[in-house]
Coordinates of C-alpha atoms and ligand atoms in Angstrom, one line a residue:
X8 CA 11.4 -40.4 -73.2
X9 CA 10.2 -39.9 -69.5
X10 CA 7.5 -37.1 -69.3
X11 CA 5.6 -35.9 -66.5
X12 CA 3.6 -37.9 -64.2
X13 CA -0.2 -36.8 -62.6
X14 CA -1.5 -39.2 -60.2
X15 CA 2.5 -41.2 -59.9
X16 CA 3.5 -37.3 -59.7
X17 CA 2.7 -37.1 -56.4
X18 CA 4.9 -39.7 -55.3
X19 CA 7.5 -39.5 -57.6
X20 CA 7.3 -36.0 -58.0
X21 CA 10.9 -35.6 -59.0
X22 CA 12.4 -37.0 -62.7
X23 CA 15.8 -36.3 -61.8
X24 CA 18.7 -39.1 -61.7
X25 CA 18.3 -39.6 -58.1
X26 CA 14.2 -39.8 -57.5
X27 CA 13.1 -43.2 -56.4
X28 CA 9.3 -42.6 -55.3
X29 CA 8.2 -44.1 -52.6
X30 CA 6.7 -47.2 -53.5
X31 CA 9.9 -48.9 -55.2
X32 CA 11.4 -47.1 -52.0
X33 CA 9.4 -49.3 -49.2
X34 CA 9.8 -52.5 -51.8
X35 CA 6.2 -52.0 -51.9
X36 CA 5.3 -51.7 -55.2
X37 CA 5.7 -55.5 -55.9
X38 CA 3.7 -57.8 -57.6
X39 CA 2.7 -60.6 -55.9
X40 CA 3.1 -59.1 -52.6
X41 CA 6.1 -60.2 -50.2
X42 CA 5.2 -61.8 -47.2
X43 CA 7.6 -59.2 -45.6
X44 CA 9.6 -56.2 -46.7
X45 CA 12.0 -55.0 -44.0
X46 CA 13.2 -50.9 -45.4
X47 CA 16.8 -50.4 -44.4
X48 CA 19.2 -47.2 -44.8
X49 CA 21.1 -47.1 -47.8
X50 CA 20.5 -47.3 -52.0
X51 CA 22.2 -49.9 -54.1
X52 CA 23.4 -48.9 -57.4
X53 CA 24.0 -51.1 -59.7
X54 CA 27.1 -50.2 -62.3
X55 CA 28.9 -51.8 -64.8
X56 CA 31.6 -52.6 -62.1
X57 CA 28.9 -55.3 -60.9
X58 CA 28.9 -59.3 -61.3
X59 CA 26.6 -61.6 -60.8
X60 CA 28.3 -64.1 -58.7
X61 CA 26.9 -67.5 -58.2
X62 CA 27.6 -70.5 -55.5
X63 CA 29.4 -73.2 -56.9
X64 CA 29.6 -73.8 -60.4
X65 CA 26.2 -76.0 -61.4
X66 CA 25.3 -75.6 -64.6
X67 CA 22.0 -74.4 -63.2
X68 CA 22.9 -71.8 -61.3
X69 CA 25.2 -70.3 -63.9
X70 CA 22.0 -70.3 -66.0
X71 CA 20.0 -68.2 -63.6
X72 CA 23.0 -65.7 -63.5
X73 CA 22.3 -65.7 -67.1
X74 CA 19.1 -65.7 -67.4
X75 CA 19.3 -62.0 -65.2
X76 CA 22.3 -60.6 -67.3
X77 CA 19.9 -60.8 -69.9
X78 CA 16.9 -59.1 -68.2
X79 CA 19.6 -56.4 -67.0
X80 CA 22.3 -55.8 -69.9
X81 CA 20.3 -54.8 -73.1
X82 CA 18.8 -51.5 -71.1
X83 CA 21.6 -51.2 -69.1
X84 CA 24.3 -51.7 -71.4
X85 CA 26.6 -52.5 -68.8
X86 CA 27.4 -56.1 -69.9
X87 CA 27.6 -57.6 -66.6
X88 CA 29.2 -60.7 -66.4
X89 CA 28.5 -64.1 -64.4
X90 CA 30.5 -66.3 -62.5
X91 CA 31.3 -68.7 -59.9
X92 CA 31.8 -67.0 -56.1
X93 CA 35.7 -67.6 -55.3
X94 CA 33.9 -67.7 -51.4
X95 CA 35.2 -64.0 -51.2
X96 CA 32.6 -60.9 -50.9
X97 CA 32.7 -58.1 -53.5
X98 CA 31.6 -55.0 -52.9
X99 CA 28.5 -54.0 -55.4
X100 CA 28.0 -57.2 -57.1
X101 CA 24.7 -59.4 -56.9
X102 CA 25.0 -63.3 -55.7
X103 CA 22.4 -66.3 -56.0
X104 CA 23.2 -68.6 -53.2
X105 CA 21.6 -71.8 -52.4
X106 CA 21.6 -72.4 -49.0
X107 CA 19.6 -73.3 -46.3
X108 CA 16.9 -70.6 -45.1
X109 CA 13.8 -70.8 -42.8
X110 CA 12.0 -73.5 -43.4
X111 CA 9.0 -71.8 -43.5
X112 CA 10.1 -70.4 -46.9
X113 CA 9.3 -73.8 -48.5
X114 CA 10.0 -74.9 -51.8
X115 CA 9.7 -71.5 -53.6
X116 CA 10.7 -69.1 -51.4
X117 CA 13.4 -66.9 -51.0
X118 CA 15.6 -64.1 -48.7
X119 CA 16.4 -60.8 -51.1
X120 CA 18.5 -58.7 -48.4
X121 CA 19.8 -55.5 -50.6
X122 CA 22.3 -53.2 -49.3
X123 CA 24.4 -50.2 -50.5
X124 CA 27.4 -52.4 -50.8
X125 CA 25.9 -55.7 -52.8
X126 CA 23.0 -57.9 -53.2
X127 CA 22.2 -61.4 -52.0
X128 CA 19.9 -63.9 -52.6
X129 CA 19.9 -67.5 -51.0
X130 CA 16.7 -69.9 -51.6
X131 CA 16.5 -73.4 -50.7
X132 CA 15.9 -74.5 -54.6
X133 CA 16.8 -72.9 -57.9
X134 CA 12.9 -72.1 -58.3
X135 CA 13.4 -69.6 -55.1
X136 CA 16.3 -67.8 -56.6
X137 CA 14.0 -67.4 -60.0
X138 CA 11.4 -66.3 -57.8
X139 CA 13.7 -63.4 -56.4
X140 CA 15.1 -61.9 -59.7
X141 CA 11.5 -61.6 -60.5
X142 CA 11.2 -59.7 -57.5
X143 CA 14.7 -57.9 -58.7
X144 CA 13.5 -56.3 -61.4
X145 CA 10.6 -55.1 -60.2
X146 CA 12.6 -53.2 -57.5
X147 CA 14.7 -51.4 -60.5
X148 CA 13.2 -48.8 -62.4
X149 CA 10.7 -50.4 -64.9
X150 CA 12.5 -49.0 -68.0
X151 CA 15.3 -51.9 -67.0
X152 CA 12.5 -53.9 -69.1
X153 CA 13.2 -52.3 -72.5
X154 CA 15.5 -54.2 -75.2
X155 CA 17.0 -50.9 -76.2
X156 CA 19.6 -49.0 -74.5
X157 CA 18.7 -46.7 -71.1
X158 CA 20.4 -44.0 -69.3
X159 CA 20.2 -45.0 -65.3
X160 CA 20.5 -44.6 -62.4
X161 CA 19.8 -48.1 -61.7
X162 CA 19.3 -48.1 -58.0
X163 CA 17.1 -50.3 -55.4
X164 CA 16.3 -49.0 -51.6
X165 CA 18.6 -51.1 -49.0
X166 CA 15.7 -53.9 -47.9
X167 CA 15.4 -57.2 -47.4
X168 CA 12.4 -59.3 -48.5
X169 CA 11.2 -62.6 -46.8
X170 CA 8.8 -64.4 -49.1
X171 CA 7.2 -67.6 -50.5
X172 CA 3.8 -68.2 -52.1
X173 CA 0.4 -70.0 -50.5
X174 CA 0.1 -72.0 -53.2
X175 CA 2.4 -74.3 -55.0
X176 CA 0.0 -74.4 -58.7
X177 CA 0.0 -70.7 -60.1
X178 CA -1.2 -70.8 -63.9
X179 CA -2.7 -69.6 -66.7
X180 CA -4.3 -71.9 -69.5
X181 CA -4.2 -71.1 -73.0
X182 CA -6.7 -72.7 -75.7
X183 CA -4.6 -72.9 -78.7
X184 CA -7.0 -75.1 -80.4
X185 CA -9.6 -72.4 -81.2
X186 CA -7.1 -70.2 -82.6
X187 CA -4.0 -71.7 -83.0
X188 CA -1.3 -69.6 -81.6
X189 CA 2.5 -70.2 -82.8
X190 CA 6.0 -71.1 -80.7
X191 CA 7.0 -67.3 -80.4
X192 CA 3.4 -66.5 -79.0
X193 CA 3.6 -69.4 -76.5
X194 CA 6.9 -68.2 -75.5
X195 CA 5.9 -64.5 -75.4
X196 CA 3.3 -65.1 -72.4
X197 CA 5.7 -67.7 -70.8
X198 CA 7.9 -64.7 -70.2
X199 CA 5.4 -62.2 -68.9
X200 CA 3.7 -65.1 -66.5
X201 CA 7.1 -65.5 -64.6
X202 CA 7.7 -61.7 -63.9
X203 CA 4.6 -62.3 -61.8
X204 CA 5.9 -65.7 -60.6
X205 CA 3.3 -67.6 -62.2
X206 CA 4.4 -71.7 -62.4
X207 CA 1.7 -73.4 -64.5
X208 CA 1.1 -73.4 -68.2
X209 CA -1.4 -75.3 -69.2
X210 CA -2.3 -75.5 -72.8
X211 CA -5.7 -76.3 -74.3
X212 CA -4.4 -78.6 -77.2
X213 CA -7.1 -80.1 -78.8
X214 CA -11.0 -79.4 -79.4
X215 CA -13.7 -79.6 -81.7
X216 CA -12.0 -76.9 -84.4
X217 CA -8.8 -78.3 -84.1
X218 CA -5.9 -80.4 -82.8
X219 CA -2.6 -78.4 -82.5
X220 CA -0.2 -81.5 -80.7
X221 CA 1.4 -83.9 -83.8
X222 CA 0.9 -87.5 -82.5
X223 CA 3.4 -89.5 -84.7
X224 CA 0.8 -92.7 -84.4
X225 CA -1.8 -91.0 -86.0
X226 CA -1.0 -88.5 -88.3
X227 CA -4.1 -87.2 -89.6
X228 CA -5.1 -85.8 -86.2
X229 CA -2.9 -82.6 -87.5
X230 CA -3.1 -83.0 -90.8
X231 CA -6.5 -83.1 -91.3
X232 CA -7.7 -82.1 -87.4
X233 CA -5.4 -79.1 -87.4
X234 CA -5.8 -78.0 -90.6
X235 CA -8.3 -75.3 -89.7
X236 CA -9.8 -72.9 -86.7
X237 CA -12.6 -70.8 -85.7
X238 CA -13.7 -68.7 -88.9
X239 CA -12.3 -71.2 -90.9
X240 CA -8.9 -69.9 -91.3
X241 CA -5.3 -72.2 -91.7
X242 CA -5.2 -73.6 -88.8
X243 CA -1.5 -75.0 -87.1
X244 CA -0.1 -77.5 -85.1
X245 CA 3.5 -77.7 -83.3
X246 CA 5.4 -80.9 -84.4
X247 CA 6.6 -82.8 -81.0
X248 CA 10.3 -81.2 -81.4
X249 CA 8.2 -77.6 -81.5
X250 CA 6.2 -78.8 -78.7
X251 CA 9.5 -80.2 -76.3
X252 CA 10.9 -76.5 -77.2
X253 CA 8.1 -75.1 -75.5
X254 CA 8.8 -77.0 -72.4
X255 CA 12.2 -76.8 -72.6
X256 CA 11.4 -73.1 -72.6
X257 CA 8.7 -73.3 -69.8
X258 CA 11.2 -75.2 -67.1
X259 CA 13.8 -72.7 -68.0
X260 CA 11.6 -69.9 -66.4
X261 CA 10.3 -72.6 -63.8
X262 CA 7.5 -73.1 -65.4
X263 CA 5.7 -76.6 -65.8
X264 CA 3.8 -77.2 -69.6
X265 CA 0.8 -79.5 -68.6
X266 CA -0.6 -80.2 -71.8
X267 CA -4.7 -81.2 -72.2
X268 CA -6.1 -83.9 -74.3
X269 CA -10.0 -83.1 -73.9
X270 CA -11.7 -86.1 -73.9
X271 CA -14.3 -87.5 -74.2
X272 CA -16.5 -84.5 -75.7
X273 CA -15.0 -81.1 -77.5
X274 CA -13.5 -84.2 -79.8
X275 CA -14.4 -83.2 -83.2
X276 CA -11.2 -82.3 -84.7
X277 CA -10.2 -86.1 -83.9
X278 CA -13.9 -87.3 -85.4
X279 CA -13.1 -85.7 -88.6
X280 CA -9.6 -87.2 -89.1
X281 CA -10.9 -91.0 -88.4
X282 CA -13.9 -92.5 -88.6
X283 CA -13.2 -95.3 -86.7
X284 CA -13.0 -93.0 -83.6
X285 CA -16.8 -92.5 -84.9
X286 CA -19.6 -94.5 -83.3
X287 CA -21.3 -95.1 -86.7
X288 CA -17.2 -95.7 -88.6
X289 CA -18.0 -92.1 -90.7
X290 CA -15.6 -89.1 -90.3
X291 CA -17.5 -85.9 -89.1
X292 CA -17.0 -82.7 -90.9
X293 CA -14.2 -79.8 -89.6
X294 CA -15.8 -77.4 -87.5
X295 CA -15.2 -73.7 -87.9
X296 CA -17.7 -72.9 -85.2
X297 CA -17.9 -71.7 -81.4
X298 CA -20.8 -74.2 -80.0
X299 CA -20.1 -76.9 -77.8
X300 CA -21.4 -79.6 -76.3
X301 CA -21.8 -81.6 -79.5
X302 CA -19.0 -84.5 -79.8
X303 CA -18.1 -87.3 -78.4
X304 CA -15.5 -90.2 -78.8
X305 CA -17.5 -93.8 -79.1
X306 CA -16.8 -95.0 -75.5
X307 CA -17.7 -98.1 -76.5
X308 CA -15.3 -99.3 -79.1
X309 CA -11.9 -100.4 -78.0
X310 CA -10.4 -98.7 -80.8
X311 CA -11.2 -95.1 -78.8
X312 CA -9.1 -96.9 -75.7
X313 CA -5.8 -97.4 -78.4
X314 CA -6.2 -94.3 -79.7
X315 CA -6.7 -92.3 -75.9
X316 CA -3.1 -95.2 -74.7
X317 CA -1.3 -94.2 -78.1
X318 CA -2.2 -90.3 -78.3
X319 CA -1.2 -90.1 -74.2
X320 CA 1.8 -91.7 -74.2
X321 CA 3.7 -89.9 -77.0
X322 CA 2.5 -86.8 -75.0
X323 CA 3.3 -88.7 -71.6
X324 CA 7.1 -88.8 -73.6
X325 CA 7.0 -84.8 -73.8
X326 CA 5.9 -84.0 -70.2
X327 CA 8.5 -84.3 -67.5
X328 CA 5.9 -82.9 -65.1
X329 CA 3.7 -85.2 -63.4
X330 CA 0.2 -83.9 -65.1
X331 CA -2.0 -85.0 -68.1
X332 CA -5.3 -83.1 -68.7
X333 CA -7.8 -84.9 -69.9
X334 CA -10.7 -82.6 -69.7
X335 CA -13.6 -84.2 -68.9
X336 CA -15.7 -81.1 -69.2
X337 CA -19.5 -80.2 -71.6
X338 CA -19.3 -83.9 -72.4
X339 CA -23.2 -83.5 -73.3
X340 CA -23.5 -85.8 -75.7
X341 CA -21.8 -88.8 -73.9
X342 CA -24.8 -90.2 -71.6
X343 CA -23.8 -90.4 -67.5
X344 CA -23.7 -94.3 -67.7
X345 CA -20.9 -94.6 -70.1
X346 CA -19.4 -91.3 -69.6
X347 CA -18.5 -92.5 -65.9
X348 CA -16.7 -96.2 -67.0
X349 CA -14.8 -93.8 -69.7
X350 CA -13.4 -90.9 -67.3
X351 CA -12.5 -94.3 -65.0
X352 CA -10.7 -96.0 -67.6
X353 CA -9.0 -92.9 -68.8
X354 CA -8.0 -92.2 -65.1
X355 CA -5.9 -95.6 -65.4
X356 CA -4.2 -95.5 -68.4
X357 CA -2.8 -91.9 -67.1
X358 CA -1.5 -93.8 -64.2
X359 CA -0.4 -96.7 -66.8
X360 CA 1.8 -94.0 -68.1
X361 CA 3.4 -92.6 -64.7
X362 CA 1.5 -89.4 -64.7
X363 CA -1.7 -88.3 -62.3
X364 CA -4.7 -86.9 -64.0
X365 CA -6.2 -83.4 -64.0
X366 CA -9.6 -83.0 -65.0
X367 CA -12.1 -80.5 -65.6
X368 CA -15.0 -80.6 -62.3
X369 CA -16.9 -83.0 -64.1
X370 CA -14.6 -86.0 -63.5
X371 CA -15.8 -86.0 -60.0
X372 CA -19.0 -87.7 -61.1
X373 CA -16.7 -90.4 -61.7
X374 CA -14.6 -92.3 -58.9
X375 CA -11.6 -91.0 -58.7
X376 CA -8.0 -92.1 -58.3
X377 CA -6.6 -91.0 -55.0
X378 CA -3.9 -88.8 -57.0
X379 CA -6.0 -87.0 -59.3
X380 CA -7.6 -83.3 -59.4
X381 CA -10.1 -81.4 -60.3
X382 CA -10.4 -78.4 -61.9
X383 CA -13.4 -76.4 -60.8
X384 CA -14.8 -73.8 -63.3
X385 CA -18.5 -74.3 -63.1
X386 CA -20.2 -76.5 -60.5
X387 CA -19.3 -76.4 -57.1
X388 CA -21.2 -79.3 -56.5
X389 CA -19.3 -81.3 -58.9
X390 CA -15.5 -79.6 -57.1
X391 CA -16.9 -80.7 -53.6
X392 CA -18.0 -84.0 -54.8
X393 CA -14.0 -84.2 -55.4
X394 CA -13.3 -82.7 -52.4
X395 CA -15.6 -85.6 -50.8
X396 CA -13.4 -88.3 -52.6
X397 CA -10.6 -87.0 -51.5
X398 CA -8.8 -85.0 -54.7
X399 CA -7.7 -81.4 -54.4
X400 CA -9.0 -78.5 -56.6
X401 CA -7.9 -76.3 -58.8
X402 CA -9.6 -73.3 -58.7
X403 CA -10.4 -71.2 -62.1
X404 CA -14.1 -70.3 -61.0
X405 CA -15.5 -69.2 -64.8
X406 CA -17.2 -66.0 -63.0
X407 CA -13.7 -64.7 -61.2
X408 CA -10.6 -66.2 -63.1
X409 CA -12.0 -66.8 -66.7
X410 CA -9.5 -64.5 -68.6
X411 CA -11.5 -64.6 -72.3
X412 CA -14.7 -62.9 -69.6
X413 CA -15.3 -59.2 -71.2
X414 CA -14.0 -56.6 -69.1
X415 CA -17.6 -54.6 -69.6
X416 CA -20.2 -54.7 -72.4
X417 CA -17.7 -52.1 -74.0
X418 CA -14.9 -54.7 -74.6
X419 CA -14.1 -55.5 -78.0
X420 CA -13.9 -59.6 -77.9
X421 CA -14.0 -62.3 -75.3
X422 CA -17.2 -63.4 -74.1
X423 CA -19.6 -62.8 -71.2
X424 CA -21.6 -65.9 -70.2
X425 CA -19.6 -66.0 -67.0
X426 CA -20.4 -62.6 -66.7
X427 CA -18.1 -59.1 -67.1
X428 CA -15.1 -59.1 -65.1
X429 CA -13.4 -55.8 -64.4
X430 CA -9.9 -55.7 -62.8
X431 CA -11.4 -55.5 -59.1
X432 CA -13.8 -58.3 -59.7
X433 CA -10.9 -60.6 -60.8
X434 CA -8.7 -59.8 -57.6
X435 CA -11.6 -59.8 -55.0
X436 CA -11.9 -63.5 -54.1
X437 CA -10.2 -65.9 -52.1
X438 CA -10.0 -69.1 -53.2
X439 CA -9.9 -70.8 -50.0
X440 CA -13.3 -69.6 -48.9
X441 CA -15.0 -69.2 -52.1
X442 CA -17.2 -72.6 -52.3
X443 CA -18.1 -73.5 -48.5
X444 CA -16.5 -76.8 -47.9
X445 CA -13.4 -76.3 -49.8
X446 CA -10.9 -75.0 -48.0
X447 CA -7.0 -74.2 -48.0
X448 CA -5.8 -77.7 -47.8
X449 CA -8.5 -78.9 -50.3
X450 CA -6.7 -76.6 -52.9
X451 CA -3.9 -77.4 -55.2
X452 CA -3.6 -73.8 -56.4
X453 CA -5.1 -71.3 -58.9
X454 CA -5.6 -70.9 -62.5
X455 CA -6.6 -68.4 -64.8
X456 CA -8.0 -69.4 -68.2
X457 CA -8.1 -68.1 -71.3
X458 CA -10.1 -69.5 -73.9
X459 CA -9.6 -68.0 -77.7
X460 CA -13.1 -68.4 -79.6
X461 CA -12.9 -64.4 -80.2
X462 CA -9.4 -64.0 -79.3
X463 CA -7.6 -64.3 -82.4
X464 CA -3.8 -62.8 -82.0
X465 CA -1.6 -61.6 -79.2
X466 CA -2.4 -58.5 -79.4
X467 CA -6.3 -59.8 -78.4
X468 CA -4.8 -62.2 -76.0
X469 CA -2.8 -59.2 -73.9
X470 CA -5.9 -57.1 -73.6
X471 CA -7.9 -59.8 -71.6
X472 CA -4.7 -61.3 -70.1
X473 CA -3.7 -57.5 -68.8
X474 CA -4.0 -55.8 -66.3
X475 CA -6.0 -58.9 -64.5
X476 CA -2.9 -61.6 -64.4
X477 CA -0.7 -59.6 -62.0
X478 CA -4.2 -60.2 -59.8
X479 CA -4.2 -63.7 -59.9
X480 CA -0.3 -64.1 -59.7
X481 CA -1.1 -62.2 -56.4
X482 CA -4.1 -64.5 -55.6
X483 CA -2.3 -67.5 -55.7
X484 CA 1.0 -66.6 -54.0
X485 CA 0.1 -63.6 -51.2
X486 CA -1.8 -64.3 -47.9
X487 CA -5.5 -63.4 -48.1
X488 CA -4.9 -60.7 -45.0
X489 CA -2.5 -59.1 -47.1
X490 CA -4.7 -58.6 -50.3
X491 CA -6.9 -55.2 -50.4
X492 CA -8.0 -53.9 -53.8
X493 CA -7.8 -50.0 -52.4
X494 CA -4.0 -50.6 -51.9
X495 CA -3.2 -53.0 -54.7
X496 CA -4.8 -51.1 -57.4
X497 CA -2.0 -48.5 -56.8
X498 CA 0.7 -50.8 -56.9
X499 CA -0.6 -52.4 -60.0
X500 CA -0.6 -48.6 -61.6
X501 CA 2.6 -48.5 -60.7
X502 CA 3.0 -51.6 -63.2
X503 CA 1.5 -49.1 -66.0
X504 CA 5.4 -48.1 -67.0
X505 CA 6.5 -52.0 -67.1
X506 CA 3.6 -53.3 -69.3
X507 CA 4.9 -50.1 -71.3
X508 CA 8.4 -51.4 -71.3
X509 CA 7.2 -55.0 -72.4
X510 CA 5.1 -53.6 -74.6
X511 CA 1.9 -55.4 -73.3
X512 CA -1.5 -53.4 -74.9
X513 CA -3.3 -53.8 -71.9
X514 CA -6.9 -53.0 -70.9
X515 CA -6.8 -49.3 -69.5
X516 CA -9.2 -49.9 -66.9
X517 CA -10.7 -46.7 -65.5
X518 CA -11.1 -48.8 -62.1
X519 CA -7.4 -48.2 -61.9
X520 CA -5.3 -44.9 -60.8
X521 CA -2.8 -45.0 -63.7
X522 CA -0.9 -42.6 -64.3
X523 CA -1.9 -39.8 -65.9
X524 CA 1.1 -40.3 -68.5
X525 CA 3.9 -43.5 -68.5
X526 CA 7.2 -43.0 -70.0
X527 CA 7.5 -44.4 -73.3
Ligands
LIG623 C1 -14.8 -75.1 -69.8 O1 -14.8 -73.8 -69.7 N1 -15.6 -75.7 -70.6 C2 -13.9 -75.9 -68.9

């Protein structure tokens, strides 16, 4: 039921069927922020006389079409229907075209131009036109979010938005081997990463309380490895045909899974299933703990070489992307001299299997192949030692982009080594001149982590993912020149109804001019 709005009031001061407050009205409210909004006279409506017409008939394209019928027909009711264009124009109906547009709008990008009579959107790739429907339902009225029924009107000011990211690696991680989090979860935050155009997934699959990824060659690694998780609880593991679902899932919305293998510390999971992986052939015990720092595979036996070939190529089967993580990182156990050979030898097999490594910033102590990158989250040495050998970075600095970082001492879970990192703190940095020497065109893109050792359920994981992802969305796809805190802060209040819609429990911060109530 809509009530009244304080702080929203004064823009949207009306609540009658014709309001649209001025933010949705300039396109502005937007999240990440267009490259260029141009306002034009006029208001589409969209009615249950509207189809979603697509160019051509590929398979793909029809699939988009879908994929927006079913962000717009459970709240609208109006059952729109998609099909192939017939090359004429209908008045009032919304196309996906691909087609050739500037250049400059790259890979990703995208032309939205809305007008009373229709709406059309033409990207070079199918990954542009996803990008636009994002941007398509955040023009509509955020209760076009909700699975139940909604009265309308369900209008968008005539505009037309220009627009394509800085950076081609958008993500979010997600540890699933402290707490294990199931399929549904996996795909829950999937789907609220793309509204914000978000492109990366990459998930945190094994560590020293569990192992979560079933490798068919050695079975124990979930039976035994993943039988448990921090506090001791059942732990989980998705079988390969769960684990392809995800992707499947993941490319669906654009999205690529890269999955990580940590190696050759936060191991212990694997050290307790078989002793053979062990230095001194005797299985370690399951760890229920939070330290780290502890394990290590025995970088000296061949045997731990098989294993790493075997366990990465039934994963390199799974991944159509070109990434495998292998982590790299707290190795503290595994001295320099043979953790240097190891990350080297690792580095190749990757290649072996067709894939390019990512590693945690560590791996630049090794030598690295000319296709492989480095995640920085700690030492900026280490990143511009990668830098110096010629990898790109990506950049999840722990003290800016570490989602699991408490908000304040007040917060509930999550952790604070890194430091607290209220909602300003997380938008206010740019990656390209955070660490001097690394610049733009050292940088692959930007990730925000979230590790689970307190985070045990979704509900958890949406308080410390929310409201700080819409930030780093922005981060990694809007110009630096067009990011201020004192004007995004409003537009991500005006995100306060949507996360309401989605039914996201986010962080209220009091940093933020929410308003003073959001329709329920
Ligand atoms: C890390 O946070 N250990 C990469």
């Amino acid at each position: 039921m809509l009530r009244s709005f304080a702080l929203i009031g004064l823009i949207s001061i009306s609540l009658n069927a014709t309001a649209i407050s001025p933010v949705r009205l300039s396109g502005a409210g937007v999240i990440p922020k267009p490259v260029s909004v141009t306002p034009a006279n006029g208001v589409f409506s969209l009615t249950e006389k509207c189809s979603i017409v697509v160019s051509g008939e590929s398979a793909e394209l029809m699939q988009l079409g879908k994929f927006l019928a079913g962000k717009l027909n459970p709240s609208t009711g109006f059952g729109l229907i998609v099909k192939p264009s017939d090359g004429t124009t209908q008045a009032g109906n919304i196309s996906l075209l691909l087609g050739s547009v500037d250049p400059k709008l790259g890979d990703e990008g995208y032309l939205l131009t809305v007008k009373p009579d229709g709406i059309k959107l033409v990207a070079k790739n199918p990954a542009g036109l996803f990008n636009g429907i994002q941007t398509i339902r955040q023009l509509l009225p955020a209760k076009i979010e909700q699975s139940g029924l909604q009265s309308g009107p369900w209008t968008i000011p005539a505009m037309t938005i220009r627009d394509f990211p800085q950076y081609s690696y958008r993500g979010v991680m997600l540890d699933v081997a402290r707490h294990f989090f199931q399929v549904e979860d996996v795909k829950r935050y999937l789907d609220l990463i793309s509204l914000y155009k978000m492109n990366v997934m990459h998930l945190h699959l094994s560590d020293d309380q569990g192992w979560r990824i079933e490798i068919k060659k050695w079975p124990k690694l979930t039976q035994t490895g993943g039988s448990t998780q921090v506090g001791g609880e059942k732990g989980g593991f998705y079988t390969q045909e769960q684990y392809a679902d995800i992707v499947k899932y993941a490319a669906e919305r654009y999205i690529m899974i890269i999955p990580e293998i940590d190696l050759p510390g936060h191991t212990n999971a694997a050290l307790a299933s078989y002793p053979e992986l062990n230095c001194n052939e005797k299985a370690t015990e399951l760890y229920t703990g939070t330290k780290v720092g502890f394990s290590s595979l025995c970088t000296g036996k061949e045997i731990t070489y098989q294993f790493i070939k075997e366990v990465l190529g039934e994963i390199a089967a799974l991944t159509p992307g070109p990434y495998l993580h292998i982590g790299g990182d707290e190795s503290h156990v595994t001295k320099l001299e043979d953790y240097i050979p190891f990350v080297n030898r690792v580095q190749q097999i990757v290649n072996d299997l067709g894939k390019q490594v990512i590693g945690w910033d560590e791996i630049a102590l090794s030598t690295l192949k000319p296709n492989s990158f480095v995640q920085y989250w700690a030492k900026a040495d280490n990143a511009l030692k990668g830098v110096k050998q010629g990898a790109k970075v990506i950049m999840s600095p722990a003290a800016n982009a570490y989602l699991d970082m408490q908000y304040d001492s007040t917060t509930k879970f999550g952790l604070n080594w890194a430091g607290f990192i209220e909602v300003p703190k997380g938008y206010n940095w740019n990656p390209a001149t955070l660490v001097p020497g690394i610049g733009k065109a050292n940088i692959l893109g930007v990730e925000a982590p979230l590790w689970t050792e307190t985070i045990t359920n979704m509900k958890e994981l949406e308080y410390m993912v929310f409201p700080r992802l819409p930030g780093y969305a922005e981060i990694g796809w809007s110009a630096p020149a067009a990011r201020k805190w004192s004007e995004y802060k409003t537009r991500l209040a005006g995100q306060a109804e949507r996360f309401r819609a989605l039914q996201i429990g986010y962080y209220p911060s009091k940093l933020i001019p929410w308003p003073a109530t959001v329709p329920e």
